[in-house]
């Protein structure tokens, strides 16, 4: 199940420069300049032709080819990756998903009770294009049904503020779902007498994307109590200290989860991170170990190797989109940061690495002194991965344009650690995973199914007397895998000779 080697960043860069400066790129510029004008009469003619006529079929094929040429021209001009095994796929596939994990009782339960983990979403062009998926999920308008939020500001121990946006109208949605079920007192999400709380963690640079808003809406409709966690200074929250959170600093999230648990003491706490927001989530899970407030987590398009991600060159469009929110925050509070930071130097940075290094690795920076290597010793998301004691599902795609090549994924982590699960798809972009012809997002459906399956598994273990009293985070006795049903064909990492894995939680912190 090892991922195949991919081209290095240097090879990709030289290939893009050759395409951008060569004669082929000049032809694309000409096609882009005149193509739209040529398409207008063809579109008009298409509306006049009768359905299923040979001329209409031929014209639709010609328009499809012209649209592909125009889009290729746009990608070349914007210096977006144009090569790849999945860039030209135009038909859906039924085997576009790899599920990587260590054989265990929970892994087999997930494979038999999460339909989304057996078949990934694969749309046709242009929906399957990774850049279109990424753009539509991160930039385009909100869902048709607006979600109302109630905002709270949480005062931290150092005087800083983080923002919690609670999804309004949760009680009505949960009551409707509860009334439809035969078992009274059971929420749809995790079969508990109180609705589970789903903590949504946005990208490292903050802001609520349509992708995250749609996930929040889906969770609320299925009986979850959803809350958005915004790091200090993001999403319009005031910055009360001249300090920004480091990439893998989980102190703010830890205090926020303690407050949420105090507010909902009888509810399970779950979490979903989006993109680079996985840095703080994975760091928290490793630092808290078995004392984690969370019962299960999902990381969608996660940054698993933080240092590698910051040192990987992003296409100019994405690089600018990622840097802009951070620089806007610095510019807004430039007078407060000037005593502790060279603001002009930070605003002049042209890459994520330079900005992060200026903020947290300079002697006068708000994050304290230290070199680049020391910074990642304390902020690498998987630095304490062996201490993680709750199930974590990572959803990744081969064609993610914002993350390094999928060949760099730490597959041994998922093959050896029973708490980590990887769903690796062929297409999906960055936090995209749109379903062709469906209203649901595949990653959203998979995340909510994962939470439900984990809760079902723990309830069965508890009823069988193999798990201690309490939620997933409570102390338990070791449980040996009971006889299980045979696996479905083509599900990869599950091997019969490893069927007797002992599901045991470690308690080191």
Short mmCIF file of C-alpha atoms in Angstrom, two decimals:
data_model
loop_
_atom_site.label_atom_id
_atom_site.label_comp_id
_atom_site.label_asym_id
_atom_site.label_seq_id
_atom_site.Cartn_x
_atom_site.Cartn_y
_atom_site.Cartn_z
CA UNK A 1 0.00 0.00 0.00
CA UNK A 2 2.98 2.32 -0.35
CA UNK A 3 2.31 5.40 -2.44
CA UNK A 4 4.37 5.65 -5.61
CA UNK A 5 7.19 8.20 -5.84
CA UNK A 6 6.24 11.54 -7.33
CA UNK A 7 8.26 14.27 -9.01
CA UNK A 8 10.30 16.51 -6.76
CA UNK A 9 9.40 20.15 -6.18
CA UNK A 10 12.40 21.23 -8.26
CA UNK A 11 11.29 19.13 -11.22
CA UNK A 12 7.75 20.53 -10.95
CA UNK A 13 9.07 24.09 -10.79
CA UNK A 14 11.31 23.67 -13.85
CA UNK A 15 8.44 22.06 -15.76
CA UNK A 16 6.11 24.98 -14.98
CA UNK A 17 8.75 27.54 -15.96
CA UNK A 18 9.36 25.77 -19.27
CA UNK A 19 5.65 25.69 -20.04
CA UNK A 20 5.10 29.28 -18.98
CA UNK A 21 7.98 30.72 -21.02
CA UNK A 22 7.83 28.45 -24.07
CA UNK A 23 5.99 28.87 -27.35
CA UNK A 24 3.19 26.59 -26.16
CA UNK A 25 2.24 29.07 -23.45
CA UNK A 26 2.02 31.85 -26.04
CA UNK A 27 -0.46 29.76 -27.97
CA UNK A 28 -2.51 29.30 -24.78
CA UNK A 29 -2.54 33.05 -24.27
CA UNK A 30 -3.89 33.53 -27.76
CA UNK A 31 -6.51 30.83 -27.21
CA UNK A 32 -7.57 32.42 -23.94
CA UNK A 33 -7.80 35.86 -25.49
CA UNK A 34 -9.97 34.86 -28.43
CA UNK A 35 -11.61 31.67 -27.19
CA UNK A 36 -14.41 33.30 -25.22
CA UNK A 37 -15.50 35.37 -28.21
CA UNK A 38 -15.52 32.25 -30.40
CA UNK A 39 -17.64 30.33 -27.89
CA UNK A 40 -20.48 32.86 -27.84
CA UNK A 41 -21.93 32.01 -31.29
CA UNK A 42 -21.50 28.30 -30.58
CA UNK A 43 -23.48 28.63 -27.35
CA UNK A 44 -26.21 30.50 -29.20
CA UNK A 45 -26.35 27.81 -31.87
CA UNK A 46 -26.55 25.11 -29.19
CA UNK A 47 -29.77 26.61 -27.81
CA UNK A 48 -31.37 26.49 -31.27
CA UNK A 49 -30.56 22.87 -32.16
CA UNK A 50 -33.07 20.14 -31.23
CA UNK A 51 -32.19 17.66 -28.51
CA UNK A 52 -30.37 14.42 -29.45
CA UNK A 53 -29.68 15.61 -32.96
CA UNK A 54 -26.29 14.61 -34.45
CA UNK A 55 -25.35 18.25 -34.91
CA UNK A 56 -26.07 19.00 -31.24
CA UNK A 57 -23.98 16.03 -30.07
CA UNK A 58 -21.09 17.17 -32.25
CA UNK A 59 -21.41 20.75 -31.04
CA UNK A 60 -21.45 19.68 -27.37
CA UNK A 61 -18.25 17.70 -27.91
CA UNK A 62 -16.64 20.70 -29.59
CA UNK A 63 -17.66 22.99 -26.74
CA UNK A 64 -16.27 20.53 -24.20
CA UNK A 65 -12.94 20.42 -26.03
CA UNK A 66 -12.85 24.22 -26.27
CA UNK A 67 -13.61 24.59 -22.56
CA UNK A 68 -10.78 22.21 -21.69
CA UNK A 69 -8.35 24.20 -23.83
CA UNK A 70 -9.42 27.46 -22.22
CA UNK A 71 -9.09 26.02 -18.73
CA UNK A 72 -5.65 24.65 -19.55
CA UNK A 73 -4.68 28.14 -20.72
CA UNK A 74 -5.87 29.63 -17.44
CA UNK A 75 -3.90 27.07 -15.44
CA UNK A 76 -0.73 27.79 -17.38
CA UNK A 77 -1.09 31.54 -17.03
CA UNK A 78 -1.75 31.25 -13.26
CA UNK A 79 1.15 28.81 -12.86
CA UNK A 80 -1.13 26.09 -11.54
CA UNK A 81 0.02 22.46 -11.82
CA UNK A 82 -1.12 21.05 -15.15
CA UNK A 83 0.33 17.55 -14.97
CA UNK A 84 -0.66 14.58 -12.87
CA UNK A 85 -2.16 11.16 -13.15
CA UNK A 86 -5.63 12.41 -12.31
CA UNK A 87 -5.72 15.80 -14.00
CA UNK A 88 -7.25 14.52 -17.24
CA UNK A 89 -9.64 11.91 -15.89
CA UNK A 90 -13.07 12.58 -17.38
CA UNK A 91 -15.09 9.58 -16.19
CA UNK A 92 -15.98 8.50 -12.65
CA UNK A 93 -14.32 5.48 -11.10
CA UNK A 94 -15.59 3.08 -8.48
CA UNK A 95 -12.17 2.16 -7.04
CA UNK A 96 -10.76 5.59 -6.23
CA UNK A 97 -10.26 5.07 -2.50
CA UNK A 98 -7.59 3.44 -0.35
CA UNK A 99 -8.28 2.83 3.33
CA UNK A 100 -5.00 2.51 5.24
CA UNK A 101 -5.00 1.39 8.87
CA UNK A 102 -3.70 -1.14 11.37
CA UNK A 103 -5.96 -4.21 11.56
CA UNK A 104 -8.15 -3.97 14.67
CA UNK A 105 -11.67 -4.53 15.85
CA UNK A 106 -12.53 -0.87 15.32
CA UNK A 107 -11.05 -0.87 11.81
CA UNK A 108 -13.21 -3.80 10.74
CA UNK A 109 -16.24 -2.18 12.34
CA UNK A 110 -15.60 1.00 10.35
CA UNK A 111 -15.29 -0.88 7.08
CA UNK A 112 -18.61 -2.64 7.63
CA UNK A 113 -20.54 0.34 8.98
CA UNK A 114 -19.21 3.36 7.04
CA UNK A 115 -20.45 3.05 3.43
CA UNK A 116 -18.53 6.18 2.44
CA UNK A 117 -15.22 4.49 3.31
CA UNK A 118 -15.78 1.86 0.62
CA UNK A 119 -16.47 4.22 -2.28
CA UNK A 120 -15.07 7.68 -2.81
CA UNK A 121 -16.67 10.54 -4.70
CA UNK A 122 -15.45 10.94 -8.27
CA UNK A 123 -17.06 13.59 -10.43
CA UNK A 124 -16.56 14.24 -14.13
CA UNK A 125 -14.76 17.22 -15.59
CA UNK A 126 -14.86 20.09 -14.77
CA UNK A 127 -16.16 19.18 -11.31
CA UNK A 128 -13.35 16.67 -10.73
CA UNK A 129 -10.62 19.21 -11.47
CA UNK A 130 -8.67 19.73 -8.22
CA UNK A 131 -8.39 23.50 -8.60
CA UNK A 132 -12.09 23.91 -9.34
CA UNK A 133 -12.97 21.75 -6.34
CA UNK A 134 -10.62 23.71 -4.10
CA UNK A 135 -11.86 27.08 -5.34
CA UNK A 136 -15.53 26.17 -5.04
CA UNK A 137 -15.15 24.83 -1.49
CA UNK A 138 -13.02 27.69 -0.19
CA UNK A 139 -14.32 30.75 -2.02
CA UNK A 140 -17.76 30.34 -3.56
CA UNK A 141 -20.96 31.40 -1.83
CA UNK A 142 -22.50 29.82 1.28
CA UNK A 143 -25.08 27.02 1.19
CA UNK A 144 -28.62 27.80 0.16
CA UNK A 145 -29.81 27.49 3.76
CA UNK A 146 -28.09 30.07 5.95
CA UNK A 147 -26.83 29.00 9.36
CA UNK A 148 -27.21 31.48 12.21
CA UNK A 149 -24.37 31.73 14.73
CA UNK A 150 -24.20 32.93 18.33
CA UNK A 151 -20.77 34.32 19.18
CA UNK A 152 -18.90 34.03 22.47
CA UNK A 153 -15.49 35.44 23.40
CA UNK A 154 -13.49 33.24 25.75
CA UNK A 155 -10.88 34.94 27.93
CA UNK A 156 -7.67 32.90 28.08
CA UNK A 157 -5.16 32.60 30.90
CA UNK A 158 -2.70 35.05 29.30
CA UNK A 159 -5.38 37.69 28.65
CA UNK A 160 -5.97 36.72 25.03
CA UNK A 161 -9.34 35.99 23.43
CA UNK A 162 -10.57 33.16 21.25
CA UNK A 163 -13.97 33.14 19.60
CA UNK A 164 -16.58 30.39 19.72
CA UNK A 165 -19.45 30.55 17.23
CA UNK A 166 -22.32 28.29 18.28
CA UNK A 167 -24.75 27.13 15.61
CA UNK A 168 -28.16 28.56 16.44
CA UNK A 169 -31.34 26.56 16.04
CA UNK A 170 -29.70 23.31 17.11
CA UNK A 171 -32.38 22.46 19.65
CA UNK A 172 -35.19 22.58 17.06
CA UNK A 173 -33.29 20.43 14.56
CA UNK A 174 -32.37 17.89 17.22
CA UNK A 175 -35.96 17.74 18.52
CA UNK A 176 -37.28 17.03 15.01
CA UNK A 177 -34.73 14.26 14.49
CA UNK A 178 -35.38 12.80 17.92
CA UNK A 179 -39.15 12.68 17.38
CA UNK A 180 -38.68 10.67 14.18
CA UNK A 181 -36.74 7.89 15.91
CA UNK A 182 -38.41 5.04 17.75
CA UNK A 183 -35.88 5.09 20.58
CA UNK A 184 -36.63 8.08 22.77
CA UNK A 185 -33.71 9.99 24.20
CA UNK A 186 -31.29 9.10 21.39
CA UNK A 187 -29.66 11.63 19.09
CA UNK A 188 -28.93 10.62 15.54
CA UNK A 189 -25.24 11.39 15.71
CA UNK A 190 -23.94 9.23 18.55
CA UNK A 191 -26.98 7.58 20.18
CA UNK A 192 -26.71 9.48 23.43
CA UNK A 193 -29.34 11.11 25.60
CA UNK A 194 -27.72 14.50 24.93
CA UNK A 195 -26.52 15.78 21.55
CA UNK A 196 -22.77 15.43 20.97
CA UNK A 197 -20.81 18.65 20.54
CA UNK A 198 -18.88 18.93 17.27
CA UNK A 199 -15.97 21.38 17.41
CA UNK A 200 -15.02 22.70 13.97
CA UNK A 201 -11.46 24.00 13.55
CA UNK A 202 -10.86 26.16 10.44
CA UNK A 203 -7.65 26.76 8.51
CA UNK A 204 -4.56 28.07 10.29
CA UNK A 205 -5.16 31.57 8.89
CA UNK A 206 -8.78 31.62 10.12
CA UNK A 207 -12.06 32.37 8.46
CA UNK A 208 -15.14 30.24 7.83
CA UNK A 209 -15.17 28.73 4.35
CA UNK A 210 -18.32 27.49 2.59
CA UNK A 211 -16.90 23.97 3.00
CA UNK A 212 -16.83 24.31 6.78
CA UNK A 213 -20.19 26.09 6.89
CA UNK A 214 -21.80 23.26 4.90
CA UNK A 215 -20.31 20.69 7.29
CA UNK A 216 -21.70 22.64 10.23
CA UNK A 217 -25.13 22.68 8.63
CA UNK A 218 -25.04 18.92 7.95
CA UNK A 219 -23.99 18.22 11.53
CA UNK A 220 -26.77 20.33 12.99
CA UNK A 221 -29.35 18.60 10.79
CA UNK A 222 -28.18 15.23 12.14
CA UNK A 223 -28.44 16.12 15.80
CA UNK A 224 -25.01 17.50 16.63
CA UNK A 225 -24.39 20.69 18.57
CA UNK A 226 -21.85 22.48 16.36
CA UNK A 227 -19.38 25.15 17.47
CA UNK A 228 -16.67 26.89 15.45
CA UNK A 229 -13.35 27.51 17.19
CA UNK A 230 -11.55 30.62 15.91
CA UNK A 231 -7.90 31.21 16.95
CA UNK A 232 -7.03 34.55 18.47
CA UNK A 233 -7.24 37.48 16.09
CA UNK A 234 -9.12 35.62 13.33
CA UNK A 235 -12.70 35.75 12.03
CA UNK A 236 -13.14 39.31 13.27
CA UNK A 237 -12.34 38.53 16.91
CA UNK A 238 -10.33 41.22 18.74
CA UNK A 239 -6.63 40.65 19.40
CA UNK A 240 -5.98 41.69 23.01
CA UNK A 241 -2.34 40.53 23.25
CA UNK A 242 0.63 41.09 20.96
CA UNK A 243 0.89 37.35 20.48
CA UNK A 244 -0.22 35.03 17.71
CA UNK A 245 -0.70 31.31 18.07
CA UNK A 246 2.06 29.14 16.65
CA UNK A 247 1.15 26.51 14.08
CA UNK A 248 1.14 23.60 16.53
CA UNK A 249 0.38 25.45 19.77
CA UNK A 250 -2.67 23.78 21.30
CA UNK A 251 -2.88 25.80 24.53
CA UNK A 252 -5.78 27.94 23.30
CA UNK A 253 -7.71 24.94 22.00
CA UNK A 254 -7.16 23.11 25.29
CA UNK A 255 -8.74 25.95 27.26
CA UNK A 256 -11.61 26.21 24.79
CA UNK A 257 -12.36 22.48 25.05
CA UNK A 258 -12.30 22.68 28.84
CA UNK A 259 -14.90 25.45 28.67
CA UNK A 260 -17.07 23.54 26.18
CA UNK A 261 -16.92 20.44 28.35
CA UNK A 262 -17.90 22.47 31.39
CA UNK A 263 -20.85 23.91 29.47
CA UNK A 264 -21.94 20.48 28.15
CA UNK A 265 -20.66 18.01 30.79
CA UNK A 266 -22.84 15.10 29.66
CA UNK A 267 -22.11 15.39 25.92
CA UNK A 268 -19.40 13.72 23.91
CA UNK A 269 -16.93 16.14 22.36
CA UNK A 270 -15.90 15.51 18.76
CA UNK A 271 -13.74 17.59 16.42
CA UNK A 272 -13.23 18.16 12.69
CA UNK A 273 -10.30 20.18 11.37
CA UNK A 274 -10.07 21.75 7.93
CA UNK A 275 -6.72 21.84 6.12
CA UNK A 276 -3.97 23.49 8.14
CA UNK A 277 -6.24 23.61 11.17
CA UNK A 278 -5.14 20.02 11.73
CA UNK A 279 -1.86 21.36 13.13
CA UNK A 280 -3.41 22.48 16.40
CA UNK A 281 -5.83 19.52 16.58
CA UNK A 282 -3.17 16.81 16.14
CA UNK A 283 -0.86 18.63 18.52
CA UNK A 284 -3.59 18.71 21.16
CA UNK A 285 -4.32 15.00 20.78
CA UNK A 286 -0.66 14.10 21.22
CA UNK A 287 -0.11 16.43 24.17
CA UNK A 288 -3.27 15.42 26.04
CA UNK A 289 -2.96 11.68 25.44
CA UNK A 290 -5.58 9.66 27.26
CA UNK A 291 -6.81 12.72 29.16
CA UNK A 292 -8.14 14.29 25.95
CA UNK A 293 -11.56 15.90 26.17
CA UNK A 294 -12.32 14.64 22.65
CA UNK A 295 -13.83 11.24 21.87
CA UNK A 296 -13.05 11.05 18.12
CA UNK A 297 -11.65 13.36 15.45
CA UNK A 298 -11.60 13.80 11.68
CA UNK A 299 -8.97 15.80 9.79
CA UNK A 300 -10.00 16.81 6.25
CA UNK A 301 -7.02 17.50 3.94
CA UNK A 302 -4.72 17.70 6.97
CA UNK A 303 -1.20 19.08 7.15
CA UNK A 304 0.49 16.06 8.72
CA UNK A 305 4.08 17.21 8.20
CA UNK A 306 4.10 20.90 9.09
CA UNK A 307 7.72 21.74 8.34
CA UNK A 308 7.58 20.10 4.93
CA UNK A 309 4.37 21.98 4.10
CA UNK A 310 5.83 25.37 5.00
CA UNK A 311 8.95 24.66 2.95
CA UNK A 312 7.02 23.47 -0.14
CA UNK A 313 6.50 26.10 -2.81
CA UNK A 314 2.83 26.88 -3.42
CA UNK A 315 1.50 28.13 -6.77
CA UNK A 316 1.43 31.95 -6.74
CA UNK A 317 -2.37 32.17 -6.58
CA UNK A 318 -2.61 29.89 -3.54
CA UNK A 319 0.45 31.46 -1.93
CA UNK A 320 -1.14 34.90 -2.15
CA UNK A 321 -4.48 33.61 -0.87
CA UNK A 322 -2.82 32.03 2.17
CA UNK A 323 -0.57 34.99 3.01
CA UNK A 324 -3.23 37.69 2.64
CA UNK A 325 -5.25 36.96 5.85
CA UNK A 326 -2.10 36.79 7.98
CA UNK A 327 -0.70 40.03 6.57
CA UNK A 328 -4.08 41.74 6.92
CA UNK A 329 -4.09 40.87 10.63
CA UNK A 330 -0.55 42.19 11.08
CA UNK A 331 -1.40 45.39 9.25
CA UNK A 332 -4.51 45.91 11.35
CA UNK A 333 -2.54 45.65 14.63
CA UNK A 334 0.78 46.96 13.32
CA UNK A 335 1.11 49.62 16.06
CA UNK A 336 0.71 46.96 18.77
CA UNK A 337 3.18 44.57 17.15
CA UNK A 338 5.93 47.11 16.42
CA UNK A 339 7.55 46.91 19.91
CA UNK A 340 7.96 43.12 19.61
CA UNK A 341 8.19 42.50 15.85
CA UNK A 342 9.68 43.92 12.67
CA UNK A 343 6.26 44.48 11.08
CA UNK A 344 7.63 45.89 7.82
CA UNK A 345 9.78 42.81 7.30
CA UNK A 346 6.85 40.51 8.06
CA UNK A 347 4.56 42.35 5.65
CA UNK A 348 7.22 42.04 2.95
CA UNK A 349 7.50 38.25 3.22
CA UNK A 350 6.63 36.40 0.01
CA UNK A 351 6.24 32.86 1.33
CA UNK A 352 4.65 31.05 4.26
CA UNK A 353 8.03 29.91 5.53
CA UNK A 354 9.48 33.41 5.58
CA UNK A 355 6.44 34.82 7.36
CA UNK A 356 6.30 32.07 9.98
CA UNK A 357 10.04 32.34 10.58
CA UNK A 358 9.83 36.12 10.95
CA UNK A 359 6.94 35.88 13.40
CA UNK A 360 8.21 33.15 15.69
CA UNK A 361 11.93 32.57 15.11
CA UNK A 362 13.33 36.08 15.51
CA UNK A 363 14.72 37.32 18.80
CA UNK A 364 12.10 40.07 18.99
CA UNK A 365 9.19 38.11 17.54
CA UNK A 366 5.93 37.65 19.49
CA UNK A 367 6.49 33.90 19.66
CA UNK A 368 9.91 34.09 21.31
CA UNK A 369 13.43 33.40 20.12
CA UNK A 370 14.57 30.18 18.51
CA UNK A 371 15.73 28.86 15.18
CA UNK A 372 13.62 27.13 12.52
CA UNK A 373 14.51 23.61 13.66
CA UNK A 374 13.66 24.38 17.29
CA UNK A 375 10.35 25.87 16.26
CA UNK A 376 9.28 22.60 14.64
CA UNK A 377 10.47 20.52 17.53
CA UNK A 378 7.67 22.07 19.56
CA UNK A 379 5.11 22.56 16.75
CA UNK A 380 5.27 19.55 14.44
CA UNK A 381 1.68 18.16 14.45
CA UNK A 382 2.74 14.49 14.79
CA UNK A 383 5.55 15.01 17.30
CA UNK A 384 3.58 13.13 19.97
CA UNK A 385 1.58 10.85 17.67
CA UNK A 386 2.37 7.79 19.79
CA UNK A 387 0.46 9.37 22.68
CA UNK A 388 -2.80 9.85 20.74
CA UNK A 389 -5.51 7.76 22.41
CA UNK A 390 -8.67 8.58 20.44
CA UNK A 391 -9.65 7.46 16.91
CA UNK A 392 -8.54 9.92 14.21
CA UNK A 393 -9.64 9.70 10.57
CA UNK A 394 -7.54 11.62 8.03
CA UNK A 395 -9.17 12.30 4.65
CA UNK A 396 -6.64 13.12 1.91
CA UNK A 397 -6.56 13.22 -1.89
CA UNK A 398 -3.79 12.56 -4.41
CA UNK A 399 -4.50 15.77 -6.32
CA UNK A 400 -4.50 18.23 -3.41
CA UNK A 401 -2.95 21.42 -4.87
CA UNK A 402 -2.10 22.99 -1.48
CA UNK A 403 -0.28 20.05 0.12
CA UNK A 404 2.94 18.23 -0.79
CA UNK A 405 2.78 15.12 -2.94
CA UNK A 406 0.81 12.19 -1.52
CA UNK A 407 4.05 10.14 -1.72
CA UNK A 408 5.20 12.09 1.36
CA UNK A 409 2.30 10.93 3.54
CA UNK A 410 3.52 9.13 6.68
CA UNK A 411 1.88 5.80 5.79
CA UNK A 412 3.77 3.84 8.52
CA UNK A 413 1.89 5.91 11.11
CA UNK A 414 -1.44 4.57 9.86
CA UNK A 415 -0.14 1.03 9.39
CA UNK A 416 1.23 0.75 12.94
CA UNK A 417 -0.92 2.99 15.13
CA UNK A 418 -4.44 1.60 15.76
CA UNK A 419 -5.86 5.07 16.49
CA UNK A 420 -5.02 6.56 13.08
CA UNK A 421 -7.03 5.85 9.92
CA UNK A 422 -6.37 7.21 6.41
CA UNK A 423 -8.90 7.55 3.60
CA UNK A 424 -6.86 8.42 0.49
CA UNK A 425 -8.86 9.33 -2.62
CA UNK A 426 -7.79 9.90 -6.21
CA UNK A 427 -9.62 13.22 -6.56
CA UNK A 428 -10.97 15.82 -4.19
CA UNK A 429 -8.64 18.80 -4.25
CA UNK A 430 -8.09 20.62 -0.97
CA UNK A 431 -11.14 20.26 1.26
CA UNK A 432 -13.26 19.66 -1.84
CA UNK A 433 -14.55 16.09 -2.25
CA UNK A 434 -17.74 17.15 -3.98
CA UNK A 435 -20.10 14.39 -5.11
CA UNK A 436 -21.18 14.43 -8.73
CA UNK A 437 -24.94 14.90 -9.01
CA UNK A 438 -25.43 14.87 -5.24
CA UNK A 439 -26.10 17.56 -2.70
CA UNK A 440 -23.94 15.96 0.00
CA UNK A 441 -20.21 16.45 0.27
CA UNK A 442 -18.37 13.12 0.45
CA UNK A 443 -15.96 14.21 3.19
CA UNK A 444 -18.85 15.55 5.29
CA UNK A 445 -20.81 12.32 4.99
CA UNK A 446 -17.70 10.27 5.78
CA UNK A 447 -16.88 12.32 8.88
CA UNK A 448 -20.37 12.05 10.36
CA UNK A 449 -20.57 8.32 9.54
CA UNK A 450 -17.19 7.84 11.23
CA UNK A 451 -18.40 9.48 14.45
CA UNK A 452 -21.54 7.38 14.48
CA UNK A 453 -19.62 4.14 13.83
CA UNK A 454 -17.08 4.88 16.56
CA UNK A 455 -19.87 5.59 19.06
CA UNK A 456 -21.68 2.38 18.06
CA UNK A 457 -18.49 0.38 18.46
CA UNK A 458 -17.80 1.76 21.92
CA UNK A 459 -21.39 1.19 23.01
CA UNK A 460 -21.18 -2.46 21.93
CA UNK A 461 -17.87 -2.88 23.75
CA UNK A 462 -19.35 -1.30 26.85
CA UNK A 463 -22.44 -3.53 26.78
CA UNK A 464 -20.22 -6.59 26.34
CA UNK A 465 -18.32 -5.70 29.50
CA UNK A 466 -15.04 -5.19 27.70
CA UNK A 467 -14.85 -1.44 28.21
CA UNK A 468 -14.92 0.47 31.48
CA UNK A 469 -17.87 2.64 32.39
CA UNK A 470 -17.94 6.04 30.71
CA UNK A 471 -17.24 7.59 27.37
CA UNK A 472 -14.46 6.71 24.95
CA UNK A 473 -11.95 8.66 26.97
CA UNK A 474 -12.50 6.63 30.18
CA UNK A 475 -10.22 3.94 31.56
CA UNK A 476 -10.88 0.43 30.30
CA UNK A 477 -9.59 -3.12 30.39
CA UNK A 478 -7.95 -4.64 27.32
CA UNK A 479 -10.44 -6.15 24.92
CA UNK A 480 -9.52 -8.98 22.55
CA UNK A 481 -11.02 -8.98 19.09
CA UNK A 482 -14.02 -11.23 18.89
CA UNK A 483 -14.92 -13.28 15.85
CA UNK A 484 -15.65 -10.90 12.99
CA UNK A 485 -17.38 -11.15 9.66
CA UNK A 486 -15.25 -11.69 6.54
CA UNK A 487 -14.00 -8.52 4.91
CA UNK A 488 -15.35 -7.17 1.67
CA UNK A 489 -13.00 -7.68 -1.27
CA UNK A 490 -10.67 -4.89 -2.31
CA UNK A 491 -10.41 -3.16 1.07
CA UNK A 492 -6.66 -3.38 1.21
CA UNK A 493 -4.90 -3.05 4.53
CA UNK A 494 -6.90 -5.58 6.55
CA UNK A 495 -4.97 -8.88 6.73
CA UNK A 496 -6.33 -12.10 8.16
CA UNK A 497 -3.09 -13.08 9.91
CA UNK A 498 -3.37 -9.90 12.02
CA UNK A 499 -6.98 -10.47 13.03
CA UNK A 500 -6.15 -10.92 16.73
CA UNK A 501 -5.02 -7.40 17.45
CA UNK A 502 -5.76 -6.39 21.05
CA UNK A 503 -7.62 -3.11 21.34
CA UNK A 504 -5.99 -1.46 24.31
CA UNK A 505 -5.71 2.18 25.25
CA UNK A 506 -2.46 3.50 26.66
CA UNK A 507 -2.47 5.83 29.68
CA UNK A 508 0.73 7.83 29.71
CA UNK A 509 -0.50 11.32 30.54
#
